[in-house]
CSV table of C-alpha atoms and ligand atoms in Angstrom, one decimal:
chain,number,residue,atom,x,y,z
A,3,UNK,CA,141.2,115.6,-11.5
A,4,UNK,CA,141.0,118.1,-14.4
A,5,UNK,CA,143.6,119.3,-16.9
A,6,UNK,CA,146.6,119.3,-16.6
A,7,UNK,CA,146.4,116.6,-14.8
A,8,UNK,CA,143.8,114.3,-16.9
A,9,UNK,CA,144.9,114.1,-20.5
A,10,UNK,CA,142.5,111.5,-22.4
A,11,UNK,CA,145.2,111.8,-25.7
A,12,UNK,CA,147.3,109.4,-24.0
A,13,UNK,CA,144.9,106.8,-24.6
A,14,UNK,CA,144.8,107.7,-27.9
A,15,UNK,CA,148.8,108.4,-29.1
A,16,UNK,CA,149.6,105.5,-29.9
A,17,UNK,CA,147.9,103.2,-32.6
A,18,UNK,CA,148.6,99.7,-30.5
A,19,UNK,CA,147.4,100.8,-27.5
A,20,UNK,CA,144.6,102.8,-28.9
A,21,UNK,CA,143.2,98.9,-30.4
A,22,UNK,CA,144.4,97.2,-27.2
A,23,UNK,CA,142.0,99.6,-24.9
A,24,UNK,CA,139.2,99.7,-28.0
A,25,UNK,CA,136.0,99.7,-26.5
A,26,UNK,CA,133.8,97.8,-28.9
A,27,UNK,CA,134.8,95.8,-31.3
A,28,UNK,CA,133.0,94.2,-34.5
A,29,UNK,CA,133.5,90.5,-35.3
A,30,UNK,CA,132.6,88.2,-38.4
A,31,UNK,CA,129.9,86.5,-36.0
A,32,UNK,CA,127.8,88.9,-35.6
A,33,UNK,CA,127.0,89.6,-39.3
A,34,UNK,CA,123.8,87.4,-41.0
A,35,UNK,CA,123.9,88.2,-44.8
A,36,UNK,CA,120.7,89.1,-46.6
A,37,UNK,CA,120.0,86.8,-49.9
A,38,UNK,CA,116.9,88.1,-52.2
A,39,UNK,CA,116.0,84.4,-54.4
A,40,UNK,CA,114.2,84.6,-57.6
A,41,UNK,CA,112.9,82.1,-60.4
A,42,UNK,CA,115.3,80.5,-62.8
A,43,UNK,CA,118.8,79.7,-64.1
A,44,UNK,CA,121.8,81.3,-64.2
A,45,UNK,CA,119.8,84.8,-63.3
A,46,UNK,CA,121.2,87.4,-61.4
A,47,UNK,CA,119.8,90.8,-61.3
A,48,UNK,CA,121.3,93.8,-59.6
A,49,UNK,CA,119.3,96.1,-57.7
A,50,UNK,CA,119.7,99.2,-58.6
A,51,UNK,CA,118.9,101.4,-55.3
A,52,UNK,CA,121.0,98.4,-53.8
A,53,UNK,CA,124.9,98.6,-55.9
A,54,UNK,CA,126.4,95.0,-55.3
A,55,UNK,CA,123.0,93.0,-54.2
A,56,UNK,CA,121.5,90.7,-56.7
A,57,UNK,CA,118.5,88.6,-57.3
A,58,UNK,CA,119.5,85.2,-57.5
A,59,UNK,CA,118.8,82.2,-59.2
A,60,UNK,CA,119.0,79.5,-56.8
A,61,UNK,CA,122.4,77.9,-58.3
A,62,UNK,CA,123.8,81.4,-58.1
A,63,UNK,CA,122.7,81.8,-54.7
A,64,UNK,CA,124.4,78.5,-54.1
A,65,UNK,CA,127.8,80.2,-55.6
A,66,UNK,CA,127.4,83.2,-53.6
A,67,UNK,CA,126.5,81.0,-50.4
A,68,UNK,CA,130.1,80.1,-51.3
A,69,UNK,CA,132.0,82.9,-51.2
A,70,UNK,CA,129.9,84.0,-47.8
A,71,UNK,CA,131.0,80.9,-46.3
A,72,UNK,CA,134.5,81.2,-47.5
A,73,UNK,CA,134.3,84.8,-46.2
A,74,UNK,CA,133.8,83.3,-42.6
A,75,UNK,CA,129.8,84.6,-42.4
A,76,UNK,CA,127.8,82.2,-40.2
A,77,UNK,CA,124.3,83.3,-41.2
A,78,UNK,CA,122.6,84.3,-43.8
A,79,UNK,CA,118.6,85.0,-44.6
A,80,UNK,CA,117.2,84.3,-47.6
A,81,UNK,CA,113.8,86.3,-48.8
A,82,UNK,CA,112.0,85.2,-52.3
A,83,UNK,CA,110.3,86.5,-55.0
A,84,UNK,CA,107.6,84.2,-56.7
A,85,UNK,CA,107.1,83.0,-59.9
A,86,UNK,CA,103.5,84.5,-59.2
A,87,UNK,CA,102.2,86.2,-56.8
A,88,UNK,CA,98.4,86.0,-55.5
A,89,UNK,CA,96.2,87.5,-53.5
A,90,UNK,CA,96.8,84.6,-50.9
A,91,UNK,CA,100.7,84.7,-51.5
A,92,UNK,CA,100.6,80.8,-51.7
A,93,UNK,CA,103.9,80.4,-52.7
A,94,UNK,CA,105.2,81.8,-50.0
A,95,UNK,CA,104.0,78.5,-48.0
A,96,UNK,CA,104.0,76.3,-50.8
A,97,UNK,CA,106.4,73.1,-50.4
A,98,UNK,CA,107.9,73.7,-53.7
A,99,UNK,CA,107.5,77.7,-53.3
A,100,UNK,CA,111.1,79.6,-54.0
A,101,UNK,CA,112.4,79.4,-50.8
A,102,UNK,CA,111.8,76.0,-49.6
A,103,UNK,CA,113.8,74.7,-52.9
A,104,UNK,CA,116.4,77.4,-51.9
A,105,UNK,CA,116.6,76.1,-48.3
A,106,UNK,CA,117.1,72.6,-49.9
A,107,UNK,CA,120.0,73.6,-51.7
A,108,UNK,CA,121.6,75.8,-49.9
A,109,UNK,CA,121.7,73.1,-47.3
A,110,UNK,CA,122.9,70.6,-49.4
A,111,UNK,CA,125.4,72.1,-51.0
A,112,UNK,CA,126.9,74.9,-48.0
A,113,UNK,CA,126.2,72.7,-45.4
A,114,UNK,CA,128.2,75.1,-43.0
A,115,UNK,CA,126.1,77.8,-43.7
A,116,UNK,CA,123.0,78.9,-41.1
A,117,UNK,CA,120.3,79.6,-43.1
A,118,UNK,CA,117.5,81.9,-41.6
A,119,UNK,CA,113.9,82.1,-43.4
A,120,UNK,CA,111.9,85.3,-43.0
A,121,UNK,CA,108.3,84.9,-43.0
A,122,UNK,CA,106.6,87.3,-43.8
A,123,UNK,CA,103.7,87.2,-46.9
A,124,UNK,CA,104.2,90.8,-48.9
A,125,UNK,CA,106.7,89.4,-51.4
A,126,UNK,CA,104.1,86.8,-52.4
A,127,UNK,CA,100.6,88.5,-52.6
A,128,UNK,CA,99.6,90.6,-55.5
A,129,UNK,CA,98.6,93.7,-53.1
A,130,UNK,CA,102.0,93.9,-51.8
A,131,UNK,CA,101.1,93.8,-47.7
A,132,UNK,CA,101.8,91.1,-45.4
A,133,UNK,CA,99.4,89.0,-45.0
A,134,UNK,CA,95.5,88.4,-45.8
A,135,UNK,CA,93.1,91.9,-46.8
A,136,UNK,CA,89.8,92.4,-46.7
A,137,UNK,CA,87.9,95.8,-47.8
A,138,UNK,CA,91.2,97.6,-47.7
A,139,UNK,CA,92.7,95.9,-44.3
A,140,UNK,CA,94.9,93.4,-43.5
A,141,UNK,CA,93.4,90.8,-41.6
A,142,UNK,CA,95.7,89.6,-38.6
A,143,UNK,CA,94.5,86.4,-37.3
A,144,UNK,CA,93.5,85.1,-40.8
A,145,UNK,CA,97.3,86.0,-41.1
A,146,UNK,CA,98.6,83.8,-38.0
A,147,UNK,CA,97.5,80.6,-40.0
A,148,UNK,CA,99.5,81.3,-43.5
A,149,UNK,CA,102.4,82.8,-41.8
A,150,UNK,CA,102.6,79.6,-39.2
A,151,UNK,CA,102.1,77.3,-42.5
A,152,UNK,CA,104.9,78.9,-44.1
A,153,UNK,CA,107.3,78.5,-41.1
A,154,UNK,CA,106.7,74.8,-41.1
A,155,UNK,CA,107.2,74.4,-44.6
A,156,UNK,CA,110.5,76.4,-44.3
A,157,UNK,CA,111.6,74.1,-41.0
A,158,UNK,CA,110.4,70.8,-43.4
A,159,UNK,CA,112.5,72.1,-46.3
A,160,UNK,CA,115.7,72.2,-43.5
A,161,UNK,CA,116.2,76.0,-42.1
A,162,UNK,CA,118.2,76.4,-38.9
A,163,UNK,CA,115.4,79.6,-37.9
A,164,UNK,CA,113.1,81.6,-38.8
A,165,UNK,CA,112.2,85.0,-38.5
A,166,UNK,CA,108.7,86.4,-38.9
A,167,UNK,CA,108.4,90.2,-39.8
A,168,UNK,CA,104.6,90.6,-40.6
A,169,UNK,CA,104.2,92.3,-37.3
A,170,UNK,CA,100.8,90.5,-36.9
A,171,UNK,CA,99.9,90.2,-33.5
A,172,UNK,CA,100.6,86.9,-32.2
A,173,UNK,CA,102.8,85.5,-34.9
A,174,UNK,CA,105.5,84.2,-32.6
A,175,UNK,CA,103.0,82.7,-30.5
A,176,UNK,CA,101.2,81.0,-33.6
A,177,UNK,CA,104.3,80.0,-35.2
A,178,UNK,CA,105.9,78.4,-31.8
A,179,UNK,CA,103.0,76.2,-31.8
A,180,UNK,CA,102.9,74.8,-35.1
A,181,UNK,CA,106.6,74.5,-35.4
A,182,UNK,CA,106.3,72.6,-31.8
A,183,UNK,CA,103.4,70.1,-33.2
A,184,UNK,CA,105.2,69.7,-36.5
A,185,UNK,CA,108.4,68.6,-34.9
A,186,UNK,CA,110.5,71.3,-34.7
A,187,UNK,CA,110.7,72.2,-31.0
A,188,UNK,CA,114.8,72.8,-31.9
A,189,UNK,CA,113.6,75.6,-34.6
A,190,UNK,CA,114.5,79.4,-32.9
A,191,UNK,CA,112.4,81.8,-34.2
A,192,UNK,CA,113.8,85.4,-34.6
A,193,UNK,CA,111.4,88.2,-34.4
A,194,UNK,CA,111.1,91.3,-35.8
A,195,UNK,CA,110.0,92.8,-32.6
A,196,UNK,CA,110.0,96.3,-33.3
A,197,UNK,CA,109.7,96.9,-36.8
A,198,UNK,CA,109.1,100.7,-37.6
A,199,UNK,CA,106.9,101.8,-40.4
A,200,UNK,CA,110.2,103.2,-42.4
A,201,UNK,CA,110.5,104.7,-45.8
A,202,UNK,CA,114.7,103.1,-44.9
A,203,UNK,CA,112.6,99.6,-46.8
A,204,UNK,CA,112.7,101.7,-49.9
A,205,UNK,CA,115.0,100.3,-51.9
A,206,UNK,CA,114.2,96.6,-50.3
A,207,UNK,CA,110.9,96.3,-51.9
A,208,UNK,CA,112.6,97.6,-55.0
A,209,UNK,CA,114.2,94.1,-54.7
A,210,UNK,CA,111.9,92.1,-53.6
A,211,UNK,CA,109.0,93.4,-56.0
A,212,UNK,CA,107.0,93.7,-52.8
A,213,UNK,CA,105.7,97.5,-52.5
A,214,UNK,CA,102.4,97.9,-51.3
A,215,UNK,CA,99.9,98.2,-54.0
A,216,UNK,CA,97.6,100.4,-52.3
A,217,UNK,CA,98.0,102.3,-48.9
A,218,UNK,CA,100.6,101.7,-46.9
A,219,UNK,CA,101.9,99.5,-43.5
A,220,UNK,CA,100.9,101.9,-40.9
A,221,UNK,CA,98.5,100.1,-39.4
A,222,UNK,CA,100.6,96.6,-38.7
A,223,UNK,CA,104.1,98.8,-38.9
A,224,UNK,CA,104.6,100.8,-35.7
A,225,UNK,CA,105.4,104.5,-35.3
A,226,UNK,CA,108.3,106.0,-35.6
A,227,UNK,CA,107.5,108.1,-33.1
A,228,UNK,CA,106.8,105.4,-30.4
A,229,UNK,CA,109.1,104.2,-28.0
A,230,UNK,CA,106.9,102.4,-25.1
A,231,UNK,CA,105.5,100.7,-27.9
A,232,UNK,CA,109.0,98.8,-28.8
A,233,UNK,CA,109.4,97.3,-25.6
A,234,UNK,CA,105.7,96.5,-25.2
A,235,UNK,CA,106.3,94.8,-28.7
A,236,UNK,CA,109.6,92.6,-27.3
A,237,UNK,CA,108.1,92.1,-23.8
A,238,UNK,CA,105.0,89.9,-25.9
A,239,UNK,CA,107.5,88.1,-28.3
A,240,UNK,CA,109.5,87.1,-25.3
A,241,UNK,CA,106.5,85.9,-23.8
A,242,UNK,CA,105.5,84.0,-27.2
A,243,UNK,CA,108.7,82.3,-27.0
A,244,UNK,CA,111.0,84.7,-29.3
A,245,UNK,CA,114.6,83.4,-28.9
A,246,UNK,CA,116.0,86.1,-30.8
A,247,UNK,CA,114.3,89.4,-31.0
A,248,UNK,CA,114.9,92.4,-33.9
A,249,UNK,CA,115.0,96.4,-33.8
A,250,UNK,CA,114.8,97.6,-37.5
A,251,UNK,CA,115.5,99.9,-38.8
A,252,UNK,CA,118.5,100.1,-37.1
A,253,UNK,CA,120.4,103.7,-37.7
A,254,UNK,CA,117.6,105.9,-36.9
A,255,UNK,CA,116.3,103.2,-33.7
A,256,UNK,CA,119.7,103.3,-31.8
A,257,UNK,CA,117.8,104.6,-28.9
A,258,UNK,CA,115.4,101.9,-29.0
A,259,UNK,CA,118.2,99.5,-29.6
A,260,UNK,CA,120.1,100.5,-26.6
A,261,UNK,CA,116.5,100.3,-24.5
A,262,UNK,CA,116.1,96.7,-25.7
A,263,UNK,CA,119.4,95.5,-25.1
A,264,UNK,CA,119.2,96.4,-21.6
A,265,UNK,CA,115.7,94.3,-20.8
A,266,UNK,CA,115.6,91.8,-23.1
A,267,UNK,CA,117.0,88.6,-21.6
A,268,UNK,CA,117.3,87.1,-25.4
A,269,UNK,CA,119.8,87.9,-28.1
A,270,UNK,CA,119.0,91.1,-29.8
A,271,UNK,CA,119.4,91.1,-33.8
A,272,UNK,CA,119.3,95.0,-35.4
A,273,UNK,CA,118.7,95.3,-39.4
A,274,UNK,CA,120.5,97.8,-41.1
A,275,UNK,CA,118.1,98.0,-43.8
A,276,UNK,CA,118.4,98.8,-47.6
A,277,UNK,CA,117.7,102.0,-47.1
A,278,UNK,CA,120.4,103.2,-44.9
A,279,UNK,CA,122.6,100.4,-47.9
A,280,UNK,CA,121.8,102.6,-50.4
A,281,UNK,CA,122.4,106.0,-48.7
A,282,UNK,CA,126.1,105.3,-48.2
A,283,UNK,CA,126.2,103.6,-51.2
A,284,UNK,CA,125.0,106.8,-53.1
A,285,UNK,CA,126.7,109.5,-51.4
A,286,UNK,CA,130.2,107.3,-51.7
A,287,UNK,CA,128.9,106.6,-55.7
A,288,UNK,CA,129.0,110.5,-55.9
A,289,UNK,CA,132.4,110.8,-53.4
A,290,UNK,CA,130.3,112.6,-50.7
A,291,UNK,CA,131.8,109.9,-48.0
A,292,UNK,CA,134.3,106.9,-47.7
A,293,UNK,CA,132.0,104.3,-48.3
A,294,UNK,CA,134.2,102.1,-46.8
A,295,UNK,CA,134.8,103.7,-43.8
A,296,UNK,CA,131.0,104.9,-42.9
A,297,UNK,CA,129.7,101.7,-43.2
A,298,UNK,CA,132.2,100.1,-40.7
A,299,UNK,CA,131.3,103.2,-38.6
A,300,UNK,CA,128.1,102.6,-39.1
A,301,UNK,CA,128.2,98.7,-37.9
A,302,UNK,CA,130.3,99.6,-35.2
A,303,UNK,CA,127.6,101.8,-34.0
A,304,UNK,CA,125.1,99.8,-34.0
A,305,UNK,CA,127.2,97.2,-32.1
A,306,UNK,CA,127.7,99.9,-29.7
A,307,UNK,CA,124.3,100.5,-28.9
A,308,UNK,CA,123.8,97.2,-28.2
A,309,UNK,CA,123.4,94.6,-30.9
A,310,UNK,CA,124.8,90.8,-30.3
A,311,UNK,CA,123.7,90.7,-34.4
A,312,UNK,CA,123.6,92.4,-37.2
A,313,UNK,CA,121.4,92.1,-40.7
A,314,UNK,CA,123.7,93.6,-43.2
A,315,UNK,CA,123.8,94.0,-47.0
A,316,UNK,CA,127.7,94.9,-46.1
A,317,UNK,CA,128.3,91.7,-44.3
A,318,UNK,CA,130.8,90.6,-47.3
A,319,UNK,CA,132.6,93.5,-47.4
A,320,UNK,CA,132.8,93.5,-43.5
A,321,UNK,CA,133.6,90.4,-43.4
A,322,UNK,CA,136.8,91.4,-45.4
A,323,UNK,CA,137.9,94.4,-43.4
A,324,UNK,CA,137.4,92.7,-40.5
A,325,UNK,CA,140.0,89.6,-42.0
A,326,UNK,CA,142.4,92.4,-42.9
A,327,UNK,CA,141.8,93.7,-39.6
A,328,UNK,CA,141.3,97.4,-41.9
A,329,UNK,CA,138.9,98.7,-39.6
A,330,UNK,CA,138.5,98.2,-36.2
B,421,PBG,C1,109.0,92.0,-45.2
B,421,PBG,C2,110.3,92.7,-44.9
B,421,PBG,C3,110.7,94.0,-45.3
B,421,PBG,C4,112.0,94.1,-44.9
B,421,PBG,C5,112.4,92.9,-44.3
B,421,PBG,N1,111.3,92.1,-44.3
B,421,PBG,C6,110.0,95.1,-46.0
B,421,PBG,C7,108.8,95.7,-45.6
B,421,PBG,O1,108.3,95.6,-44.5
B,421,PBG,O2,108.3,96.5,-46.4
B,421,PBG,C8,112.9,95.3,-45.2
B,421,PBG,C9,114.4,95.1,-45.2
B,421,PBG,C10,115.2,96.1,-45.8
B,421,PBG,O3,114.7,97.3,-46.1
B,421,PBG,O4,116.4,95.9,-46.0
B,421,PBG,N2,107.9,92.4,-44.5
């Protein structure tokens, strides 16, 4: 039933309808706001590949943990930047590391808030990659055993979840088990499933102080140009116990996204990752685009394709259009 008869504007005339028949639509609950947590008082930092994200100071974080809550976010997920960093990253499993004491506030003082730990070790070892090296390599089952002690200390210090993103091989598995013998069988854990070797984390280690300082991730990060890779990745963690598994980068992963959505029998999380931040950031700084407007295009988008959550560093301002009900 072609033209004349068909005429898809009349689903589109009128602005009430056009919301009433909207196909996809974002809410507050599917936003967890990134938090990067740093040493001191009173501190906070802007990042400057990242306009309106901060290191904090853990009693600002607590101020800002605020004004998310106040916003209506649910979730946020809090990464940390040592007082000093080793070739061991210690503190990133120590019990009075960064983000345990940051856990323990939060907690405290935003009780309503569900606070997500990522565990991974580059923002706490000196050579910048994820977990234990040797000769030049990263070492993945040495790995297991640090990134599984930092989980538990994280669950100990009072985190609803925790969400590995060292892409060493077996981490869900390792972490499931030593979260289940240290008493936190109710812990989820989130995994980065398939997490792409991206230049999109650019600006990220920028603000977390965690660039590799020789090489690069290729070898533990997967291929952008891989696709059975992704679900091979997912089909594991589900079989590790994953309860929530991750596509990031999102933007340039949609395909993957969409592909994971339709297998995986979990929750599927998507990070839209400082990278793809700071591009609309920049090109709105410059008044290239409507920041405003991409960026709700742009989480609308990645809804579409299939995400039930989304990591943002626009969750605030979302948040707020989506009160106003501004965009769609
Ligand atoms: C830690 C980690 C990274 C990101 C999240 N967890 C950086 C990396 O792998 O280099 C990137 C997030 C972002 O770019 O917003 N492994």
């Amino acid at each position: 039933m072609p033209f004349p008869i068909v005429r898809m504007r009349r689903l589109r005339n009128q602005p009430r309808f056009r919301a009433m028949v909207q196909e996809t639509r974002l809410s507050i609950q599917d936003l967890i706001e990134p938090y990067f947590v740093a040493p001191g008082l009173k501190k906070r930092r802007e990042i400057s590949s990242m306009p309106g994200q901060f290191q904090l100071s853990i009693d600002e974080l607590v101020k800002e943990g605020r004004k998310s809550a106040e916003a209506g976010i649910a979730a946020v997920i809090l990464f940390g930047l040592p007082g000093r960093k080793n070739p061991l990253g210690s503190e990133g499993y120590a019990r009075a590391g960064i983000i345990p004491k940051a856990i323990r506030t939060l907690k405290k003082e935003v009780p309503e808030l569900y606070v997500i730990a990522d565990v991974c070790l580059c923002e706490y070892t000196s050579h910048g990659h994820c977990g234990v090296v040797a000769k030049g390599k990263l070492l993945n089952d040495p790995t297991l055993k640090l990134l599984a002690r930092a989980a538990v200390v994280y669950a100990e210090a009072g985190c609803d979840m925790v969400a590995p993103s060292a892409m060493a091989d077996g981490q869900v598995r390792a972490i499931r088990a030593a979260l289940d013998q240290g008493g936190f069988a109710d812990t989820p854990i989130m995994s980065y499933a398939a997490k792409y070797s991206s230049s999109f984390y650019g600006p990220f280690r920028e603000a977390a102080e965690s660039a590799p300082a020789f090489g690069d991730r290729r070898s533990y990060q997967m291929d952008p140009a891989s696709r059975r890779q992704a679900l091979r990745e997912v089909a594991l963690d589900l079989e590790e116990g994953a309860d929530v598994v991750m596509v990031k980068p999102a933007l340039p992963y949609l395909d993957i996204l969409w592909q994971v959505k339709q297998m995986s029998p979990v929750p599927v999380a998507a990070y839209n990752v400082s990278g793809e931040y700071a591009l609309i950031k920049a090109a709105a700084r410059l008044g290239w685009v409507d920041g405003e407007r991409a960026a709700a295009e742009v989480l609308l988008g990645i809804k579409r394709a299939g995400a039930d959550l989304i990591i943002t560093y626009h969750a605030r301002e979302a948040a707020r259009w989506i009160k106003e009900g501004k965009w769609p």
